[in-house]
């Protein structure tokens, strides 16, 4: 049996990916940039087993249905197609994404799956090339192959639309996640971005300006200029949500409590604390801050939110194989 177990951390985009130019190959309209997070990750075992008669997928110990398993099978086929490993596969995945964080885990999920399949199948691609495989599971997972600040270059084709680490973010960078509502969203990212691309009159402006935002944020990272980094993050996220509001029918993931969180952040800023919000395809708010100021920011948020709705995290690392000790806690 050929097997491997890999850990991948999730990431939050500071320059957002919102729209595909090729839905089959997951080629994005614009390049994006994210911060990988330490506290949120997925551990995944991939085991090619000649005794199996079908692919099996267990998530947090529960066997998944045919539809979920098919997504895994299609993804694993990318590796079976490129190697002489043709056996059926057993995939065991454990999400260490606290439910309270209210974050989707597709980024860490497909990054961990790609990492484990890469080793188990013997394909042994370098992380950058492997990110082009992760991409075909879920766009945002492209960036989770690496730690710190990561750029997903939109590329010109399927072979060069890949991620690269820009900086390890080891300069007092953190995030406070405000879990406003953890129930499943009604409109998936996939559907939401498609609707926005097809119907929002603002989309052409998004496309034009996202690349300029990326150039500026990379300069801010290279200068370790936290204020500019935060300002670009906040404006790019707001612009993505504005673009969605222009769609037909209009798309909004916000809830009243999202705005309450944003107001607390603005108030903190007026008091001289550098902190900035970003939001994804859901009502939860992520606050980019100095890690050393995260406790203070959490304290202010505790006025409106409970302790279990707030999570502080620093920058995470790229994918890596699990140690024997780490594997031994699971019943794989
Ligand atoms: C991002 N999001 O850059 C953006 C910002 C949400 C808002 O990538 O269709 O699960 O699997 O490629 O990656 C979430 O969408 O979508 C996402 P698919 P994905 O993080």
mmCIF file of C-alpha atoms and ligand atoms in Angstrom:
data_model
loop_
_atom_site.group_PDB
_atom_site.id
_atom_site.type_symbol
_atom_site.label_atom_id
_atom_site.label_comp_id
_atom_site.label_asym_id
_atom_site.label_seq_id
_atom_site.Cartn_x
_atom_site.Cartn_y
_atom_site.Cartn_z
ATOM 1 C CA UNK A 1 0.000 0.000 0.000
ATOM 2 C CA UNK A 2 1.242 3.426 -0.902
ATOM 3 C CA UNK A 3 0.248 6.048 1.619
ATOM 4 C CA UNK A 4 1.088 9.471 3.038
ATOM 5 C CA UNK A 5 -0.410 11.929 5.533
ATOM 6 C CA UNK A 6 -0.014 15.684 5.141
ATOM 7 C CA UNK A 7 -1.014 18.839 7.062
ATOM 8 C CA UNK A 8 -2.128 22.008 5.263
ATOM 9 C CA UNK A 9 -3.207 25.310 6.787
ATOM 10 C CA UNK A 10 -6.035 27.457 5.545
ATOM 11 C CA UNK A 11 -5.512 30.963 4.190
ATOM 12 C CA UNK A 12 -7.378 34.265 4.019
ATOM 13 C CA UNK A 13 -7.052 36.378 0.887
ATOM 14 C CA UNK A 14 -5.951 39.989 1.297
ATOM 15 C CA UNK A 15 -6.290 40.504 -2.458
ATOM 16 C CA UNK A 16 -9.289 38.377 -3.362
ATOM 17 C CA UNK A 17 -9.841 35.749 -6.021
ATOM 18 C CA UNK A 18 -13.356 36.364 -7.272
ATOM 19 C CA UNK A 19 -14.042 34.998 -10.728
ATOM 20 C CA UNK A 20 -12.768 32.335 -13.113
ATOM 21 C CA UNK A 21 -11.719 32.771 -16.709
ATOM 22 C CA UNK A 22 -11.837 28.975 -17.145
ATOM 23 C CA UNK A 23 -14.224 27.081 -14.888
ATOM 24 C CA UNK A 24 -12.979 23.627 -15.836
ATOM 25 C CA UNK A 25 -9.299 24.386 -15.161
ATOM 26 C CA UNK A 26 -9.950 26.833 -12.287
ATOM 27 C CA UNK A 27 -8.024 29.621 -13.975
ATOM 28 C CA UNK A 28 -8.734 32.906 -12.153
ATOM 29 C CA UNK A 29 -9.513 36.260 -13.725
ATOM 30 C CA UNK A 30 -7.012 38.016 -11.463
ATOM 31 C CA UNK A 31 -3.998 37.107 -9.375
ATOM 32 C CA UNK A 32 -4.581 37.071 -5.603
ATOM 33 C CA UNK A 33 -2.566 37.208 -2.386
ATOM 34 C CA UNK A 34 -3.227 35.658 1.010
ATOM 35 C CA UNK A 35 -2.004 35.066 4.530
ATOM 36 C CA UNK A 36 -1.737 31.429 5.639
ATOM 37 C CA UNK A 37 -3.073 30.899 9.187
ATOM 38 C CA UNK A 38 -1.438 28.873 11.919
ATOM 39 C CA UNK A 39 -4.487 27.827 13.969
ATOM 40 C CA UNK A 40 -6.629 26.409 11.162
ATOM 41 C CA UNK A 41 -5.533 23.289 9.319
ATOM 42 C CA UNK A 42 -6.505 19.947 7.834
ATOM 43 C CA UNK A 43 -4.686 16.622 8.244
ATOM 44 C CA UNK A 44 -5.271 14.159 5.426
ATOM 45 C CA UNK A 45 -4.209 10.580 4.785
ATOM 46 C CA UNK A 46 -4.190 9.212 1.246
ATOM 47 C CA UNK A 47 -3.826 5.453 0.943
ATOM 48 C CA UNK A 48 -3.803 3.682 -2.429
ATOM 49 C CA UNK A 49 -5.018 0.181 -1.556
ATOM 50 C CA UNK A 50 -5.150 -2.682 -4.115
ATOM 51 C CA UNK A 51 -7.764 -4.487 -1.993
ATOM 52 C CA UNK A 52 -10.355 -1.705 -2.401
ATOM 53 C CA UNK A 53 -13.155 -1.943 -4.968
ATOM 54 C CA UNK A 54 -14.078 1.760 -4.833
ATOM 55 C CA UNK A 55 -12.708 5.073 -3.580
ATOM 56 C CA UNK A 56 -13.594 5.851 0.049
ATOM 57 C CA UNK A 57 -13.644 9.246 1.725
ATOM 58 C CA UNK A 58 -13.956 9.813 5.484
ATOM 59 C CA UNK A 59 -14.259 13.334 6.878
ATOM 60 C CA UNK A 60 -13.745 13.720 10.636
ATOM 61 C CA UNK A 61 -14.303 9.953 10.911
ATOM 62 C CA UNK A 62 -17.596 9.875 9.001
ATOM 63 C CA UNK A 63 -17.904 8.109 5.666
ATOM 64 C CA UNK A 64 -19.006 10.614 3.030
ATOM 65 C CA UNK A 65 -21.732 10.133 0.425
ATOM 66 C CA UNK A 66 -21.265 9.423 -3.257
ATOM 67 C CA UNK A 67 -21.365 13.064 -4.325
ATOM 68 C CA UNK A 68 -18.619 14.120 -1.891
ATOM 69 C CA UNK A 69 -16.568 11.019 -2.699
ATOM 70 C CA UNK A 70 -16.827 11.728 -6.423
ATOM 71 C CA UNK A 71 -15.168 15.124 -5.928
ATOM 72 C CA UNK A 72 -12.263 13.336 -4.251
ATOM 73 C CA UNK A 73 -12.115 10.653 -6.963
ATOM 74 C CA UNK A 74 -11.962 13.245 -9.733
ATOM 75 C CA UNK A 75 -9.171 15.044 -7.918
ATOM 76 C CA UNK A 76 -7.180 11.859 -7.223
ATOM 77 C CA UNK A 77 -7.547 10.973 -10.929
ATOM 78 C CA UNK A 78 -5.207 13.900 -11.687
ATOM 79 C CA UNK A 79 -2.515 11.859 -9.895
ATOM 80 C CA UNK A 80 -3.611 8.434 -11.174
ATOM 81 C CA UNK A 81 -3.464 9.830 -14.732
ATOM 82 C CA UNK A 82 0.138 10.968 -14.303
ATOM 83 C CA UNK A 83 1.572 7.905 -12.526
ATOM 84 C CA UNK A 84 1.390 4.123 -12.706
ATOM 85 C CA UNK A 85 -0.585 4.060 -9.446
ATOM 86 C CA UNK A 86 -4.102 3.088 -10.477
ATOM 87 C CA UNK A 87 -5.496 1.571 -7.253
ATOM 88 C CA UNK A 88 -8.587 2.809 -5.507
ATOM 89 C CA UNK A 89 -7.929 5.136 -2.663
ATOM 90 C CA UNK A 90 -8.976 5.608 0.966
ATOM 91 C CA UNK A 91 -8.894 9.240 2.035
ATOM 92 C CA UNK A 92 -9.183 10.152 5.715
ATOM 93 C CA UNK A 93 -9.397 13.824 6.489
ATOM 94 C CA UNK A 94 -9.578 15.590 9.850
ATOM 95 C CA UNK A 95 -10.388 19.274 9.931
ATOM 96 C CA UNK A 96 -8.827 21.322 12.703
ATOM 97 C CA UNK A 97 -10.853 24.325 11.744
ATOM 98 C CA UNK A 98 -12.826 25.177 14.875
ATOM 99 C CA UNK A 99 -16.516 25.252 14.002
ATOM 100 C CA UNK A 100 -16.564 28.550 15.848
ATOM 101 C CA UNK A 101 -14.236 30.043 13.252
ATOM 102 C CA UNK A 102 -17.042 29.727 10.744
ATOM 103 C CA UNK A 103 -14.616 29.268 7.901
ATOM 104 C CA UNK A 104 -14.957 26.974 4.960
ATOM 105 C CA UNK A 105 -12.126 24.535 4.838
ATOM 106 C CA UNK A 106 -11.797 23.851 1.123
ATOM 107 C CA UNK A 107 -8.463 25.690 0.962
ATOM 108 C CA UNK A 108 -6.724 23.524 3.555
ATOM 109 C CA UNK A 109 -8.683 20.431 2.467
ATOM 110 C CA UNK A 110 -7.506 20.317 -1.135
ATOM 111 C CA UNK A 111 -4.002 21.494 -0.246
ATOM 112 C CA UNK A 112 -3.633 18.611 2.230
ATOM 113 C CA UNK A 113 -5.175 16.164 -0.239
ATOM 114 C CA UNK A 114 -2.812 17.310 -2.999
ATOM 115 C CA UNK A 115 0.164 17.056 -0.658
ATOM 116 C CA UNK A 116 -0.681 13.527 0.478
ATOM 117 C CA UNK A 117 -1.581 12.297 -3.032
ATOM 118 C CA UNK A 118 1.679 13.769 -4.357
ATOM 119 C CA UNK A 119 3.750 11.639 -1.976
ATOM 120 C CA UNK A 120 1.571 8.504 -1.941
ATOM 121 C CA UNK A 121 1.380 8.327 -5.748
ATOM 122 C CA UNK A 122 5.122 8.917 -6.085
ATOM 123 C CA UNK A 123 4.543 11.917 -8.363
ATOM 124 C CA UNK A 124 6.754 13.998 -6.042
ATOM 125 C CA UNK A 125 6.183 17.403 -7.598
ATOM 126 C CA UNK A 126 7.768 20.494 -6.089
ATOM 127 C CA UNK A 127 5.255 22.647 -4.143
ATOM 128 C CA UNK A 128 4.905 25.247 -6.873
ATOM 129 C CA UNK A 129 4.027 22.705 -9.548
ATOM 130 C CA UNK A 130 1.837 20.877 -7.028
ATOM 131 C CA UNK A 131 -0.116 24.098 -6.451
ATOM 132 C CA UNK A 132 -1.415 23.802 -10.036
ATOM 133 C CA UNK A 133 -2.968 20.461 -9.007
ATOM 134 C CA UNK A 134 -4.437 21.820 -5.746
ATOM 135 C CA UNK A 135 -5.978 24.615 -7.803
ATOM 136 C CA UNK A 136 -8.156 22.106 -9.635
ATOM 137 C CA UNK A 137 -9.761 21.020 -6.375
ATOM 138 C CA UNK A 138 -10.534 24.538 -5.203
ATOM 139 C CA UNK A 139 -8.996 27.818 -6.323
ATOM 140 C CA UNK A 140 -8.109 29.131 -2.887
ATOM 141 C CA UNK A 141 -6.261 25.899 -2.006
ATOM 142 C CA UNK A 142 -3.572 26.856 -4.557
ATOM 143 C CA UNK A 143 -2.273 29.353 -1.991
ATOM 144 C CA UNK A 144 -2.370 26.961 0.986
ATOM 145 C CA UNK A 145 0.664 25.025 -0.268
ATOM 146 C CA UNK A 146 2.852 27.771 1.188
ATOM 147 C CA UNK A 147 3.162 29.655 4.463
ATOM 148 C CA UNK A 148 3.100 33.377 5.224
ATOM 149 C CA UNK A 149 2.115 35.785 2.463
ATOM 150 C CA UNK A 150 1.431 33.881 -0.745
ATOM 151 C CA UNK A 151 0.672 35.064 -4.254
ATOM 152 C CA UNK A 152 -1.396 32.993 -6.671
ATOM 153 C CA UNK A 153 -0.250 34.193 -10.045
ATOM 154 C CA UNK A 154 -3.124 33.935 -12.506
ATOM 155 C CA UNK A 155 -0.678 32.700 -15.141
ATOM 156 C CA UNK A 156 -1.308 32.189 -18.825
ATOM 157 C CA UNK A 157 -2.407 28.536 -18.744
ATOM 158 C CA UNK A 158 -3.029 25.571 -16.460
ATOM 159 C CA UNK A 159 0.679 24.842 -15.995
ATOM 160 C CA UNK A 160 1.739 28.289 -14.813
ATOM 161 C CA UNK A 161 -1.304 29.447 -12.809
ATOM 162 C CA UNK A 162 0.483 28.676 -9.536
ATOM 163 C CA UNK A 163 1.343 29.950 -6.072
ATOM 164 C CA UNK A 164 4.576 31.330 -4.692
ATOM 165 C CA UNK A 165 5.596 32.496 -1.228
ATOM 166 C CA UNK A 166 6.208 36.242 -1.133
ATOM 167 C CA UNK A 167 7.256 36.582 2.521
ATOM 168 C CA UNK A 168 7.113 34.444 5.670
ATOM 169 C CA UNK A 169 5.017 37.108 7.486
ATOM 170 C CA UNK A 170 7.229 36.690 10.510
ATOM 171 C CA UNK A 171 7.071 40.391 11.442
ATOM 172 C CA UNK A 172 4.332 40.643 14.040
ATOM 173 C CA UNK A 173 1.428 39.815 11.733
ATOM 174 C CA UNK A 174 -1.798 38.298 13.041
ATOM 175 C CA UNK A 175 -5.492 37.920 12.519
ATOM 176 C CA UNK A 176 -8.537 37.945 14.782
ATOM 177 C CA UNK A 177 -11.405 35.964 13.304
ATOM 178 C CA UNK A 178 -14.902 37.041 14.288
ATOM 179 C CA UNK A 179 -17.358 34.191 13.760
ATOM 180 C CA UNK A 180 -20.570 36.051 13.123
ATOM 181 C CA UNK A 181 -22.554 33.076 11.857
ATOM 182 C CA UNK A 182 -21.212 29.579 11.326
ATOM 183 C CA UNK A 183 -24.124 28.031 9.438
ATOM 184 C CA UNK A 184 -23.614 27.028 5.825
ATOM 185 C CA UNK A 185 -23.994 29.828 3.302
ATOM 186 C CA UNK A 186 -26.891 29.810 0.849
ATOM 187 C CA UNK A 187 -24.835 30.816 -2.182
ATOM 188 C CA UNK A 188 -21.527 28.974 -2.604
ATOM 189 C CA UNK A 189 -18.395 30.901 -3.589
ATOM 190 C CA UNK A 190 -18.386 29.040 -6.867
ATOM 191 C CA UNK A 191 -21.907 30.084 -7.739
ATOM 192 C CA UNK A 192 -21.437 33.598 -6.322
ATOM 193 C CA UNK A 193 -18.342 34.352 -8.361
ATOM 194 C CA UNK A 194 -19.931 33.007 -11.523
ATOM 195 C CA UNK A 195 -22.974 35.217 -11.038
ATOM 196 C CA UNK A 196 -20.780 38.250 -10.379
ATOM 197 C CA UNK A 197 -18.614 37.691 -13.479
ATOM 198 C CA UNK A 198 -21.662 37.166 -15.685
ATOM 199 C CA UNK A 199 -23.926 39.961 -14.458
ATOM 200 C CA UNK A 200 -22.168 42.675 -12.432
ATOM 201 C CA UNK A 201 -21.477 45.859 -14.447
ATOM 202 C CA UNK A 202 -18.751 46.603 -11.889
ATOM 203 C CA UNK A 203 -16.812 43.464 -12.748
ATOM 204 C CA UNK A 204 -14.613 45.100 -15.400
ATOM 205 C CA UNK A 205 -13.488 47.649 -12.793
ATOM 206 C CA UNK A 206 -12.724 44.836 -10.352
ATOM 207 C CA UNK A 207 -10.606 43.126 -12.971
ATOM 208 C CA UNK A 208 -8.709 46.304 -13.848
ATOM 209 C CA UNK A 209 -8.004 47.408 -10.289
ATOM 210 C CA UNK A 210 -7.302 44.073 -8.575
ATOM 211 C CA UNK A 211 -3.974 43.769 -10.382
ATOM 212 C CA UNK A 212 -2.980 47.300 -9.314
ATOM 213 C CA UNK A 213 -3.921 46.452 -5.700
ATOM 214 C CA UNK A 214 -1.686 43.393 -5.930
ATOM 215 C CA UNK A 215 1.322 45.389 -7.118
ATOM 216 C CA UNK A 216 0.833 47.887 -4.274
ATOM 217 C CA UNK A 217 0.359 45.276 -1.559
ATOM 218 C CA UNK A 218 3.500 43.406 -2.619
ATOM 219 C CA UNK A 219 5.431 46.651 -2.288
ATOM 220 C CA UNK A 220 3.930 47.207 1.185
ATOM 221 C CA UNK A 221 4.944 43.675 2.215
ATOM 222 C CA UNK A 222 8.442 44.160 0.909
ATOM 223 C CA UNK A 223 8.679 47.432 2.916
ATOM 224 C CA UNK A 224 7.072 45.763 5.971
ATOM 225 C CA UNK A 225 4.683 48.713 5.878
ATOM 226 C CA UNK A 226 1.818 47.367 7.970
ATOM 227 C CA UNK A 227 -0.488 50.357 7.616
ATOM 228 C CA UNK A 228 -0.413 50.316 3.813
ATOM 229 C CA UNK A 229 -0.798 46.526 3.858
ATOM 230 C CA UNK A 230 -3.939 46.896 5.978
ATOM 231 C CA UNK A 231 -5.415 49.755 3.964
ATOM 232 C CA UNK A 232 -5.063 47.859 0.680
ATOM 233 C CA UNK A 233 -6.475 44.692 2.278
ATOM 234 C CA UNK A 234 -9.555 46.504 3.535
ATOM 235 C CA UNK A 235 -10.268 48.370 0.321
ATOM 236 C CA UNK A 236 -9.791 45.298 -1.867
ATOM 237 C CA UNK A 237 -12.193 43.210 0.242
ATOM 238 C CA UNK A 238 -14.805 45.979 0.259
ATOM 239 C CA UNK A 239 -14.455 46.345 -3.495
ATOM 240 C CA UNK A 240 -15.106 42.624 -3.997
ATOM 241 C CA UNK A 241 -18.306 42.896 -1.945
ATOM 242 C CA UNK A 242 -19.334 46.038 -3.839
ATOM 243 C CA UNK A 243 -18.865 44.171 -7.110
ATOM 244 C CA UNK A 244 -21.147 41.397 -5.823
ATOM 245 C CA UNK A 245 -23.840 43.906 -4.856
ATOM 246 C CA UNK A 246 -23.952 44.914 -8.513
ATOM 247 C CA UNK A 247 -24.823 41.371 -9.634
ATOM 248 C CA UNK A 248 -28.293 40.257 -10.786
ATOM 249 C CA UNK A 249 -29.813 39.175 -8.495
ATOM 250 C CA UNK A 250 -27.652 41.167 -6.029
ATOM 251 C CA UNK A 251 -25.382 39.136 -3.823
ATOM 252 C CA UNK A 252 -24.587 39.997 -0.221
ATOM 253 C CA UNK A 253 -23.072 37.807 2.456
ATOM 254 C CA UNK A 254 -23.267 40.440 5.204
ATOM 255 C CA UNK A 255 -25.259 40.303 8.423
ATOM 256 C CA UNK A 256 -25.940 43.055 10.987
ATOM 257 C CA UNK A 257 -23.279 41.622 13.289
ATOM 258 C CA UNK A 258 -20.697 41.876 10.472
ATOM 259 C CA UNK A 259 -21.218 45.636 10.490
ATOM 260 C CA UNK A 260 -20.992 45.739 14.271
ATOM 261 C CA UNK A 261 -17.581 44.080 14.066
ATOM 262 C CA UNK A 262 -16.457 46.516 11.375
ATOM 263 C CA UNK A 263 -17.552 49.447 13.535
ATOM 264 C CA UNK A 264 -15.518 48.171 16.477
ATOM 265 C CA UNK A 265 -12.459 47.905 14.219
ATOM 266 C CA UNK A 266 -12.981 51.459 12.924
ATOM 267 C CA UNK A 267 -13.296 52.701 16.478
ATOM 268 C CA UNK A 268 -10.068 50.955 17.474
ATOM 269 C CA UNK A 269 -8.349 52.609 14.538
ATOM 270 C CA UNK A 270 -9.543 56.019 15.668
ATOM 271 C CA UNK A 271 -7.808 55.236 18.946
ATOM 272 C CA UNK A 272 -4.569 54.540 17.100
ATOM 273 C CA UNK A 273 -4.671 50.713 16.900
ATOM 274 C CA UNK A 274 -3.738 49.614 13.389
ATOM 275 C CA UNK A 275 -6.295 46.958 12.413
ATOM 276 C CA UNK A 276 -8.214 46.315 9.204
ATOM 277 C CA UNK A 277 -11.128 44.123 8.143
ATOM 278 C CA UNK A 278 -11.598 41.708 5.311
ATOM 279 C CA UNK A 279 -14.564 39.427 4.557
ATOM 280 C CA UNK A 280 -15.038 36.464 2.243
ATOM 281 C CA UNK A 281 -18.079 34.642 0.912
ATOM 282 C CA UNK A 282 -19.814 34.720 4.286
ATOM 283 C CA UNK A 283 -20.734 37.068 7.147
ATOM 284 C CA UNK A 284 -17.614 36.409 9.234
ATOM 285 C CA UNK A 285 -15.122 39.204 9.704
ATOM 286 C CA UNK A 286 -11.352 38.796 9.738
ATOM 287 C CA UNK A 287 -9.277 41.485 11.363
ATOM 288 C CA UNK A 288 -5.709 41.884 10.107
ATOM 289 C CA UNK A 289 -3.551 43.238 12.919
ATOM 290 C CA UNK A 290 -0.237 43.166 14.688
ATOM 291 C CA UNK A 291 -0.119 39.808 16.483
ATOM 292 C CA UNK A 292 1.143 41.665 19.553
ATOM 293 C CA UNK A 293 -2.077 43.755 19.546
ATOM 294 C CA UNK A 294 -4.487 40.882 18.903
ATOM 295 C CA UNK A 295 -5.416 40.462 22.601
ATOM 296 C CA UNK A 296 -6.339 44.141 22.851
ATOM 297 C CA UNK A 297 -8.473 43.865 19.693
ATOM 298 C CA UNK A 298 -10.157 40.725 20.971
ATOM 299 C CA UNK A 299 -10.979 42.513 24.200
ATOM 300 C CA UNK A 300 -12.737 45.306 22.315
ATOM 301 C CA UNK A 301 -14.688 42.752 20.250
ATOM 302 C CA UNK A 302 -15.783 40.986 23.448
ATOM 303 C CA UNK A 303 -18.167 43.916 24.009
ATOM 304 C CA UNK A 304 -20.409 42.486 21.259
ATOM 305 C CA UNK A 305 -19.187 38.939 20.717
ATOM 306 C CA UNK A 306 -18.627 35.953 22.972
ATOM 307 C CA UNK A 307 -15.242 34.427 23.630
ATOM 308 C CA UNK A 308 -16.002 31.356 21.509
ATOM 309 C CA UNK A 309 -16.762 33.584 18.501
ATOM 310 C CA UNK A 310 -13.255 35.048 18.545
ATOM 311 C CA UNK A 311 -10.066 33.343 17.450
ATOM 312 C CA UNK A 312 -6.559 34.794 17.374
ATOM 313 C CA UNK A 313 -4.022 33.326 14.973
ATOM 314 C CA UNK A 314 -0.568 34.068 13.650
ATOM 315 C CA UNK A 315 0.881 33.182 10.252
ATOM 316 C CA UNK A 316 0.908 29.503 9.323
ATOM 317 C CA UNK A 317 3.475 27.421 7.472
ATOM 318 C CA UNK A 318 3.252 25.546 4.183
ATOM 319 C CA UNK A 319 2.225 21.908 3.760
ATOM 320 C CA UNK A 320 4.277 19.192 5.420
ATOM 321 C CA UNK A 321 4.139 15.470 6.031
ATOM 322 C CA UNK A 322 2.832 14.433 9.457
ATOM 323 C CA UNK A 323 5.236 12.858 11.923
ATOM 324 C CA UNK A 324 4.600 9.327 13.243
ATOM 325 C CA UNK A 325 3.589 10.871 16.578
ATOM 326 C CA UNK A 326 1.074 13.167 14.936
ATOM 327 C CA UNK A 327 -0.383 10.313 12.911
ATOM 328 C CA UNK A 328 -0.695 8.116 15.980
ATOM 329 C CA UNK A 329 -3.495 10.283 17.447
ATOM 330 C CA UNK A 330 -5.775 9.243 14.590
ATOM 331 C CA UNK A 331 -7.377 5.835 14.130
ATOM 332 C CA UNK A 332 -6.218 5.594 10.508
HETATM 333 C C1 LIG B 1 -10.390 34.011 -1.904
HETATM 334 N N1 LIG B 1 -12.721 33.176 -1.925
HETATM 335 O O1 LIG B 1 -9.522 34.575 -2.581
HETATM 336 C C2 LIG B 1 -11.843 34.240 -2.296
HETATM 337 C C3 LIG B 1 -12.389 35.475 -1.648
HETATM 338 C C4 LIG B 1 -13.878 33.682 -1.216
HETATM 339 C C5 LIG B 1 -13.804 35.147 -1.283
HETATM 340 O O2 LIG B 1 -11.517 31.634 -2.936
HETATM 341 O O3 LIG B 1 -14.770 27.564 -6.954
HETATM 342 O O4 LIG B 1 -13.660 27.789 -2.527
HETATM 343 O O5 LIG B 1 -13.432 26.142 -5.380
HETATM 344 O O6 LIG B 1 -12.307 27.842 -6.795
HETATM 345 O O7 LIG B 1 -11.648 28.788 -3.679
HETATM 346 C C6 LIG B 1 -13.505 30.860 -2.057
HETATM 347 O O8 LIG B 1 -13.711 30.179 -3.236
HETATM 348 O O9 LIG B 1 -13.800 28.560 -4.937
HETATM 349 C C7 LIG B 1 -12.536 31.916 -2.328
HETATM 350 P P1 LIG B 1 -13.562 27.483 -6.073
HETATM 351 P P2 LIG B 1 -13.104 28.733 -3.539
HETATM 352 O O10 LIG B 1 -10.105 33.311 -0.903
#
